Amino acid sequence: MFPLLQIKNLSVDFKTEYGNTSAIKNISLEINKGEIVAIVGESGSGKTVTSLSILQLLQSPPAKYASGEILFSKDQNKQIDLLKLSEPEMRDIRGNEIAMIFQEPMTSLNPVQTCGSQVMEAIQSHEKKNKNSTRKKTIELFEQVQLPDPVNILDRYPHQLSGGQKQRVMIAMAMSCNPSLLIADEPTTALDVTVQKTILQLIKNLQQQHEMGVIYITHDLSLVAEIADKVIVMYKGSVVEAGSTKDIFLNAQHPYTKALLACRPVLHSKGKRLPVVSDFLHDETKASNKLSVTSNEENIQITSDIVHRTSDIQSSTPILKVQNLKVYFPVRKNFFGKPLLEFKAVDDVSFEILKGETVGLVGESGCGKTTLGRALIRLIEPTGGNILFDGKDIAHIEKKEMRRMRKDIQIIFQDPYGSLNPRITIGSAIQEPMKIHGLLQNNKQRKDKVMELLEKVNLKPEHFNRYPHEFSGGQRQRICIARALGLNPDFLICDESVSALDVSVQAQVLNLLNDLKKEFGFTSIFISHDLSVVRYISDRIMVMNKGRIEESGTADEVYFHPKKDYTKKLIASIPKGMVV
C-alpha cells in the first residue's frame, strides 16, 4: 500500500542573473488518504514552491527540478512520478485528481467571467456533461460550500462577492471533480477570524465527506491546531521538523518551530517585547531564557511602566472627538441622481481618544472600520457629524486646509506594496511628503532625515536607492511606517497593517510600533480584525458591527470579559492555538 502522495529528496533551483538559487533543498514528506498535513513556514521558506512543484506549475526556466521524485498514487497500488509526466498528462491530473485553492481568490478568479461560468468551465474540462447538468452540479457545489443564494451567485462577478465568498467559490471549483488530493495554499490569510473559522471547518468537512488527502499551507501555526493531523515545518527550503500536531505544539524541538510558537502576541503581557525568530536561531539558549518567566525586577519594571503610562493617558485631554459621524453610500438613485437607498457604512458613531492613547478598532469585513479610519482624515468624505482634532472640526474645513492638516494625521495602509509607487525608490517615497509639506530646509537635510528613519525601522541606509519590489512584505510595511513618521504626526491610523504578515514579521512590526510610540509619543488607532493582536498593542478597544460601535472598554476588559454576543463570537473564532 502506497501513500497518496510521496515526495522524495526533492530539490528545486531557480536560475537568476546572480546565479542559481536553491528554493527547496532535498525535502521528503508523505500524505495519506483522508489525512490533513500542514506545511508551515514564513514567506520564503519554500512551502508554496513545494505545492506548485506537485502540479508542475513552476515556469521552467527559471525553475529547475534538480533532484527527487513526486510520487502520486490514487488507488494506493501503483505510483506515478508527476515530474516525468508530459504537459497533456499533467492537465488530466490538475483539477481532476489533484486540485488547488490559491491564496488570493481575487487574482485567481477571472474578473470578466461570472463565478458560475468559471466553475462550469472547470467541470466541463474534465467531464463530458451538457450545459444543464453542469449548471445543476455547480449550484449543488455552491450549496455544499454554504454560499448564500447559490442560484444568484452563479451569475455574479468576483468583485460583487466578499473575500470569504470568493474563497468559497475557489473551494467549489477545486471540489468540482472530486479530487483525491486538495492543496490549500494560505486559503484564509487576511480573512476575518469568523470567516477564517468557517473556511477551515468547511475544508475539514469536505475532506471527511470525500476522504481526501489535504495539504494545508500556512505561515500561522495557530491555525494548524484547528485542522491538521500532522505538521511539517519548513525553513529556508528545508524541512526542519515534522510530527503529529500534538507533538509539535507540546514538544517542539527545533528553535525555529519554538520561535513560531512563541512570537504570538496573545502569549505576552503589555510592555513585554515579542520574541522574534532571529533571537532563537542566533542563540537557542539565550532565547529559551528570554521566554522563561521574567524576573521579579523585570515584572516590576513592566508593571510600573504600564501604571505610569495609564496614569499619563487618563490625565491627558482628548486629541480626537468624533461626534455622530455618518458615512452613507448610495445603493440606488432616481433619474435625477437623488439616492433612493443608502448603505450606512458608518452610522452615527461617537467616541473620544485621549492624547498618547492607542485605541484598537476591531470587527469583521464590512463592519465599517476601514471606512471610519479613512473618514477621519477625509480620504472618504463624511455624510454628517463632526471630527474635532485638537479642538478644530476637520469634517467641515476646505480641502486645501485639510491637505495641510494631513501632516499631523497620517495613515499606514493594509497593503504596503499598493501604497508605494513602484517607479520611485523608497528613499524618494519617504522624502516626498516632507518636501510637499515644506519640512526641513533642503533636500540634503531631508535625505539625512530619511537615513535616520530607515535606521529607526531596522532598515539600512543603502536601501535608500532601492525600489519597492526589492523588499519583502515586512520590509515594505516598515518603509510605510518610516514614511508616515517622516512628518512627525501627532496621530497615526494603522489600517490592518500587520494582518497579512508572517507571525514573526508581525512581531517585529508590533515591537517597532511600540518602540516608536515611546520615542515619538504619537496617538493612534489600530484597525484590525484580529482581537489577539489588538489586545496586545492597545490601551482601549472599540468593537464595530454594521457601522456602529457595539462595545468598548479597556483592552483586557473587552478581551477577557466581553459583554456583547458579537464580541463573544469574535473571540470564540480565534484559533485555539492562539487562546491563552
XYZ file of C-alpha atoms in Angstrom:
580
model
C 0.000 0.000 0.000
C 1.468 3.329 -1.115
C 0.767 6.760 0.409
C -1.468 9.080 -1.608
C 1.497 11.401 -2.251
C 5.162 10.863 -1.531
C 7.887 13.448 -2.113
C 11.408 12.008 -2.062
C 14.580 14.109 -1.857
C 13.130 16.966 -3.913
C 15.375 19.919 -4.754
C 14.233 22.904 -6.828
C 16.584 25.629 -8.082
C 15.874 28.951 -9.766
C 18.244 30.399 -12.326
C 18.748 34.158 -11.791
C 21.097 36.805 -13.139
C 23.173 36.299 -9.980
C 23.416 32.514 -10.423
C 21.406 29.543 -9.156
C 19.257 29.889 -6.032
C 18.083 26.803 -4.130
C 14.407 27.252 -3.211
C 13.915 23.685 -1.940
C 16.730 21.531 -0.616
C 16.350 17.760 -0.565
C 12.948 17.587 1.143
C 10.919 14.417 1.787
C 7.343 14.067 3.033
C 4.199 11.980 2.545
C 0.419 12.410 2.728
C -2.034 9.533 3.182
C -5.641 9.270 2.053
C -8.014 11.037 4.468
C -5.172 12.910 6.175
C -4.603 16.662 6.592
C -0.932 17.613 6.580
C 0.022 21.225 7.309
C 3.189 22.714 5.817
C 4.187 25.676 7.986
C 6.826 28.352 7.497
C 7.409 32.018 6.803
C 7.456 33.674 3.376
C 10.485 32.358 1.504
C 10.593 29.054 3.405
C 9.731 27.069 0.251
C 6.238 25.869 1.173
C 4.442 27.391 -1.853
C 7.220 26.266 -4.233
C 6.667 22.740 -2.855
C 2.933 22.883 -3.616
C 3.429 24.339 -7.111
C 6.028 21.643 -7.848
C 3.430 18.927 -7.184
C 1.281 20.278 -10.030
C 4.262 21.340 -12.200
C 3.053 24.943 -12.135
C 6.543 26.432 -11.868
C 7.740 28.017 -15.084
C 10.823 26.256 -16.399
C 13.152 28.081 -16.900
C 13.851 29.741 -14.483
C 12.747 26.817 -12.265
C 14.687 23.558 -12.454
C 13.927 20.290 -10.654
C 17.486 19.477 -9.614
C 16.685 16.123 -7.990
C 13.976 13.974 -6.449
C 10.594 12.378 -7.188
C 6.958 13.340 -6.567
C 5.049 10.040 -6.461
C 1.241 10.055 -6.672
C -0.949 7.009 -6.034
C -4.707 7.373 -6.443
C -5.533 3.703 -5.787
C -2.624 3.054 -3.368
C -1.433 0.158 -5.563
C 0.552 1.951 -8.251
C 2.705 5.106 -8.113
C 3.390 7.597 -10.899
C 6.162 10.201 -10.817
C 4.459 13.523 -11.559
C 7.769 15.082 -12.588
C 8.033 12.640 -15.510
C 4.578 13.337 -16.962
C 4.107 15.362 -20.148
C 2.071 18.596 -20.111
C -1.085 16.918 -21.602
C -0.829 14.165 -18.962
C -0.454 16.772 -16.191
C -3.547 18.615 -17.476
C -5.566 15.428 -16.848
C -4.231 15.304 -13.279
C -4.683 19.008 -12.426
C -8.146 19.756 -11.082
C -9.287 16.200 -11.707
C -7.052 14.177 -9.341
C -5.156 16.972 -7.553
C -6.851 20.337 -7.022
C -5.508 23.566 -5.563
C -7.022 26.528 -3.700
C -4.800 29.566 -4.173
C -4.016 32.228 -1.586
C -5.628 35.237 -3.261
C -9.069 34.433 -4.719
C -9.469 37.844 -6.382
C -6.415 37.304 -8.595
C -7.226 33.598 -9.122
C -10.733 34.273 -10.420
C -11.270 35.855 -13.841
C -12.821 39.308 -13.215
C -14.691 39.357 -16.571
C -16.373 35.957 -16.146
C -19.220 35.140 -13.767
C -18.399 32.864 -10.834
C -20.754 30.199 -12.166
C -19.212 30.115 -15.656
C -15.715 29.675 -14.179
C -16.754 26.653 -12.101
C -18.733 25.199 -15.039
C -15.669 25.589 -17.263
C -13.583 23.604 -14.734
C -16.175 20.796 -14.688
C -16.515 20.613 -18.486
C -12.739 20.456 -18.978
C -12.689 17.060 -17.201
C -16.232 15.665 -17.532
C -18.490 15.260 -20.553
C -21.651 16.921 -19.302
C -24.229 19.077 -21.078
C -24.819 22.692 -20.057
C -27.902 21.994 -17.893
C -26.305 19.192 -15.861
C -23.110 21.253 -15.453
C -25.169 24.202 -14.189
C -27.058 21.934 -11.791
C -23.807 20.485 -10.425
C -22.358 23.996 -9.951
C -25.409 25.053 -7.905
C -25.012 21.876 -5.788
C -21.346 22.717 -5.228
C -22.238 26.297 -4.190
C -24.759 24.815 -1.722
C -22.105 22.393 -0.445
C -19.663 25.244 0.300
C -22.509 27.145 2.030
C -22.694 30.132 -0.310
C -25.829 32.215 0.329
C -28.318 32.258 -2.559
C -26.332 29.875 -4.856
C -28.564 30.447 -7.923
C -27.964 34.220 -7.923
C -24.245 33.909 -7.130
C -23.953 31.763 -10.261
C -24.438 34.943 -12.356
C -22.389 37.331 -10.197
C -18.864 38.525 -10.928
C -15.991 38.144 -8.414
C -15.988 41.850 -7.472
C -19.597 41.509 -6.309
C -18.676 38.986 -3.600
C -16.897 39.350 -0.247
C -13.440 37.844 0.369
C -14.902 34.836 2.187
C -17.460 34.222 -0.564
C -14.784 34.397 -3.284
C -12.730 31.862 -1.341
C -15.757 29.540 -1.209
C -16.145 29.817 -4.993
C -12.492 28.741 -5.279
C -13.184 25.777 -2.960
C -16.233 24.813 -5.052
C -14.081 24.925 -8.188
C -11.403 22.796 -6.518
C -14.018 20.234 -5.384
C -15.817 20.118 -8.747
C -14.158 16.889 -9.911
C -13.884 15.137 -6.518
C -10.071 15.205 -6.323
C -8.096 12.689 -4.292
C -5.718 15.391 -3.064
C -6.524 19.017 -2.245
C -3.756 21.621 -1.839
C -4.866 24.715 0.096
C -2.256 27.480 -0.137
C -2.846 30.097 2.616
C -6.630 29.987 1.965
C -7.530 32.144 4.984
C -4.755 34.778 5.038
C -6.132 38.279 5.793
C -9.705 36.965 6.290
C -11.683 37.807 9.433
C -11.387 35.312 12.282
C -15.068 34.372 11.918
C -14.787 33.824 8.136
C -11.452 32.080 8.686
C -13.043 29.635 11.132
C -15.891 28.919 8.675
C -13.448 28.240 5.800
C -11.298 25.925 7.994
C -14.367 23.987 9.118
C -15.622 23.780 5.527
C -12.311 22.314 4.284
C -12.319 19.787 7.142
C -15.940 18.760 6.470
C -15.311 18.299 2.730
C -12.148 16.318 3.485
C -14.095 13.943 5.739
C -17.009 13.577 3.301
C -14.769 12.742 0.338
C -11.874 11.038 2.240
C -9.417 13.369 0.526
C -5.835 13.958 1.429
C -5.226 17.657 2.144
C -2.022 19.685 2.126
C -2.726 22.865 4.106
C -0.081 25.563 3.646
C 0.153 28.395 6.164
C 2.586 30.692 7.971
C 0.460 30.609 11.113
C 0.965 27.672 13.471
C -2.123 28.737 15.441
C -4.417 27.685 12.590
C -2.799 24.273 12.409
C -4.265 23.165 15.761
C -7.732 23.621 14.249
C -7.322 21.425 11.200
C -4.159 19.297 10.802
C -3.272 15.721 11.714
C 0.427 16.215 11.012
C 2.703 19.265 10.754
C 5.785 19.806 8.582
C 7.828 22.905 9.455
C 9.941 24.436 6.660
C 12.727 26.983 6.974
C 14.887 28.323 4.116
C 13.920 25.495 1.754
C 14.442 22.622 4.200
C 12.170 20.552 6.426
C 13.423 21.287 9.954
C 10.768 19.408 11.928
C 7.853 17.052 11.312
C 5.428 15.190 13.547
C 1.868 14.957 14.819
C 0.153 18.265 15.561
C 0.077 17.416 19.278
C 3.814 16.666 19.395
C 4.734 19.853 17.542
C 2.625 22.040 19.844
C 3.568 20.379 23.132
C 7.130 19.302 22.449
C 8.671 21.359 19.616
C 12.358 20.530 19.167
C 13.762 22.912 16.568
C 14.446 26.538 17.626
C 12.607 27.829 14.526
C 9.414 25.947 15.486
C 9.755 27.239 19.052
C 10.094 30.766 17.661
C 6.935 30.490 15.528
C 5.007 29.244 18.562
C 6.437 31.852 20.917
C 6.036 35.096 18.966
C 2.229 35.198 19.071
C 1.116 38.426 20.782
C -1.549 36.698 22.892
C 1.143 34.920 24.922
C 2.747 38.137 26.115
C 1.789 40.885 28.513
C 1.694 44.560 27.557
C 5.116 46.178 27.728
C 6.971 42.925 27.069
C 8.803 42.696 23.767
C 7.669 39.928 21.449
C 10.409 37.370 20.712
C 11.480 37.171 17.053
C 12.909 34.295 15.029
C 16.428 35.723 14.841
C 16.668 35.620 18.665
C 16.079 31.880 18.656
C 18.261 30.956 15.728
C 21.162 33.141 16.854
C 21.365 31.678 20.322
C 18.889 28.985 21.332
C 19.933 29.022 24.977
C 19.598 32.782 25.269
C 16.228 32.637 23.510
C 14.855 29.983 25.855
C 15.930 32.137 28.769
C 14.109 35.076 27.209
C 10.921 33.009 27.056
C 11.119 31.806 30.642
C 9.143 33.662 33.282
C 10.574 37.148 33.607
C 12.425 38.071 36.763
C 10.674 39.958 39.566
C 12.672 43.078 38.721
C 11.594 42.929 35.071
C 7.977 42.300 36.010
C 8.065 45.207 38.445
C 9.529 47.468 35.713
C 6.919 46.395 33.128
C 4.073 46.845 35.634
C 5.470 50.209 36.721
C 5.739 51.410 33.083
C 2.135 50.379 32.387
C 0.831 52.063 35.558
C 2.684 55.309 34.718
C 1.533 55.166 31.088
C -2.110 54.516 32.074
C -1.932 57.348 34.594
C -0.453 59.736 31.984
C -3.173 58.852 29.452
C -6.025 59.205 31.958
C -4.806 62.655 32.969
C -4.438 63.854 29.366
C -7.037 65.662 27.249
C -8.798 64.208 24.196
C -6.846 64.795 20.970
C -9.750 63.473 18.856
C -13.500 63.806 19.413
C -15.860 62.152 16.945
C -19.491 63.233 17.231
C -22.381 61.471 15.421
C -20.208 60.584 12.408
C -22.060 59.179 9.408
C -20.736 57.811 6.118
C -23.513 56.682 3.735
C -23.076 55.306 0.215
C -25.915 55.453 -2.361
C -27.041 51.994 -3.477
C -29.795 53.135 -5.826
C -30.543 56.570 -7.306
C -33.535 58.020 -9.119
C -33.464 59.617 -12.585
C -32.236 62.932 -11.110
C -29.371 61.322 -9.169
C -31.050 61.562 -5.751
C -30.304 58.494 -3.556
C -33.328 56.240 -3.057
C -31.466 53.655 -0.982
C -28.273 54.139 1.047
C -25.773 51.773 2.644
C -24.858 53.018 6.128
C -21.158 52.134 6.367
C -20.645 54.320 9.456
C -23.887 55.046 11.281
C -23.967 57.765 13.952
C -20.639 56.901 15.645
C -19.270 58.934 18.591
C -16.079 58.422 20.643
C -13.043 60.201 22.099
C -9.339 59.344 22.021
C -7.004 60.745 24.655
C -3.552 62.109 23.848
C -0.948 59.313 23.892
C -3.572 56.555 23.766
C -3.665 53.579 21.399
C -7.242 52.545 20.626
C -7.926 49.272 18.835
C -10.817 49.174 16.368
C -11.952 45.613 15.583
C -14.720 43.955 13.604
C -15.420 41.740 10.607
C -15.001 42.823 6.983
C -17.822 45.157 6.040
C -18.388 46.403 9.596
C -17.196 49.910 8.623
C -13.853 50.092 10.463
C -11.703 50.966 7.412
C -14.344 53.456 6.183
C -14.286 55.077 9.633
C -10.464 55.279 9.606
C -10.426 56.907 6.176
C -13.260 59.275 7.026
C -11.237 60.602 9.971
C -8.698 62.063 7.519
C -11.245 62.814 4.791
C -9.968 60.232 2.307
C -13.680 59.393 2.314
C -15.983 62.373 2.810
C -18.333 62.064 5.822
C -22.073 62.329 5.175
C -22.617 64.002 8.540
C -21.215 64.587 12.020
C -18.149 66.304 13.457
C -14.467 65.310 13.743
C -12.701 67.518 16.292
C -8.921 67.181 16.080
C -7.110 69.281 18.695
C -10.342 71.269 19.048
C -10.687 72.007 15.307
C -13.589 70.487 13.335
C -11.787 68.953 10.351
C -15.003 67.458 8.950
C -16.050 70.843 7.575
C -12.823 72.625 6.603
C -11.814 73.312 2.984
C -9.965 70.506 1.153
C -6.879 72.695 0.759
C -6.678 73.224 4.506
C -7.333 69.505 5.098
C -4.324 68.628 2.933
C -2.184 70.770 5.247
C -3.679 69.007 8.289
C -2.621 65.607 6.962
C 0.892 66.404 8.118
C -0.415 65.871 11.657
C -2.647 62.850 10.899
C -1.030 60.018 8.953
C -2.284 56.593 7.850
C -0.452 53.279 7.280
C -2.450 51.167 4.807
C -3.004 47.402 4.836
C -1.238 46.732 1.523
C 2.245 48.293 1.618
C 3.020 47.338 -1.997
C -0.150 49.028 -3.263
C 0.591 52.202 -1.296
C 4.161 52.592 -2.625
C 4.854 53.900 -6.140
C 6.736 51.057 -7.906
C 8.540 53.587 -10.140
C 10.293 55.583 -7.448
C 12.908 54.486 -4.913
C 11.877 54.081 -1.310
C 14.177 56.967 -0.334
C 12.249 59.283 -2.654
C 8.929 57.867 -1.395
C 9.798 58.732 2.223
C 11.273 62.118 1.252
C 8.388 63.240 -0.987
C 5.817 64.043 1.793
C 8.472 66.057 3.662
C 9.066 68.131 0.535
C 5.327 68.663 -0.103
C 4.746 69.886 3.463
C 7.919 72.013 3.499
C 9.711 70.155 6.283
C 13.424 70.950 6.709
C 15.328 73.487 4.608
C 16.732 71.496 1.693
C 16.980 68.060 0.073
C 20.247 67.228 1.851
C 18.622 67.692 5.265
C 15.618 65.685 4.133
C 17.860 62.873 2.866
C 19.693 62.795 6.207
C 16.311 62.570 7.942
C 15.307 59.651 5.667
C 18.549 57.821 6.503
C 17.791 58.292 10.198
C 14.231 56.987 9.759
C 15.435 53.931 7.819
C 17.676 53.004 10.729
C 14.815 53.516 13.191
C 12.677 50.976 11.312
C 15.591 48.490 11.152
C 16.493 49.090 7.505
C 19.872 50.187 6.150
C 20.997 53.483 4.555
C 21.940 51.591 1.372
C 18.234 50.736 0.917
C 17.598 54.404 0.016
C 18.036 53.832 -3.736
C 16.165 50.520 -3.987
C 12.659 50.035 -5.386
C 9.612 48.549 -3.564
C 9.761 45.213 -5.440
C 13.225 44.571 -3.987
C 11.823 44.260 -0.450
C 9.801 41.650 1.448
C 6.267 42.370 2.709
C 7.501 43.092 6.228
C 10.222 45.445 4.962
C 7.710 47.319 2.775
C 5.441 47.761 5.772
C 8.369 49.241 7.730
C 9.044 51.617 4.806
C 5.409 52.814 5.007
C 5.819 53.345 8.766
C 9.001 55.398 8.132
C 7.164 57.486 5.511
C 4.285 58.198 7.914
C 6.663 59.148 10.752
C 8.733 61.415 8.498
C 6.164 64.187 9.057
C 6.268 63.837 12.871
C 2.487 63.264 13.087
C 0.527 63.658 16.300
C -1.962 60.977 15.240
C -1.391 57.707 13.360
C -4.025 55.391 11.849
C -2.791 51.810 11.295
C -5.279 50.097 8.974
C -4.800 46.293 9.090
C -1.055 46.988 8.907
C 0.045 43.540 10.171
C -2.852 41.294 9.053
C -1.155 39.603 6.086
C 2.351 39.353 7.588
C 4.102 36.232 8.859
C 3.758 35.834 12.625
C 7.461 36.574 13.238
C 7.453 39.613 10.890
C 4.235 40.721 12.623
C 6.088 40.515 15.957
C 8.914 42.707 14.580
C 6.442 45.344 13.298
C 4.494 45.379 16.596
C 7.754 45.758 18.562
C 8.758 48.580 16.218
C 5.425 50.407 16.646
C 5.741 50.166 20.431
C 9.342 51.480 20.335
C 8.456 54.371 18.021
C 5.397 55.236 20.113
C 7.633 55.651 23.177
C 10.074 57.805 21.195
C 7.648 59.990 19.200
C 4.693 59.971 21.617
C 2.004 59.808 18.916
C -1.624 58.819 19.489
C -3.001 56.022 17.327
C -5.968 53.993 16.135
C -5.046 50.376 15.365
C -7.615 48.857 12.975
C -7.681 45.058 12.739
C -9.939 42.009 12.639
C -7.509 40.163 14.957
C -8.551 40.719 18.578
C -5.449 38.992 19.983
C -3.112 41.467 18.232
C -5.311 44.443 19.158
C -5.411 43.369 22.799
C -1.594 43.242 22.907
C -0.949 46.704 21.445
C -3.996 48.734 22.566
C -4.933 50.580 25.750
C -8.604 50.504 24.835
C -10.707 48.536 22.304
C -13.801 49.526 20.329
C -15.737 46.699 18.657
C -17.576 47.712 15.487
C -20.518 45.910 13.887
C -22.733 47.039 10.986
C -21.492 50.610 11.101
C -21.937 51.119 14.851
C -19.752 50.786 17.952
C -21.033 47.589 19.554
C -18.842 47.607 22.657
C -15.870 49.470 24.104
C -13.645 49.246 27.167
C -10.063 48.619 28.264
C -8.222 46.035 26.175
C -8.313 43.358 28.887
C -11.968 44.037 29.769
C -13.138 43.547 26.191
C -10.858 40.552 25.534
C -11.382 38.615 28.772
C -14.860 39.829 29.833
C -16.846 40.698 26.685
C -20.409 41.859 27.300
C -21.984 41.668 23.832
C -22.720 38.453 21.900
C -20.972 39.816 18.796
C -17.713 40.346 20.715
C -18.022 36.867 22.258
C -18.421 35.428 18.747
C -15.250 37.212 17.537
C -13.243 35.880 20.484
C -14.679 32.358 20.089
C -13.493 32.370 16.453
C -9.830 32.970 17.374
C -7.915 29.741 16.582
C -7.374 27.534 19.643
C -3.619 27.752 19.285
C -3.844 31.480 19.986
C -6.019 31.440 23.099
C -4.273 31.616 26.470
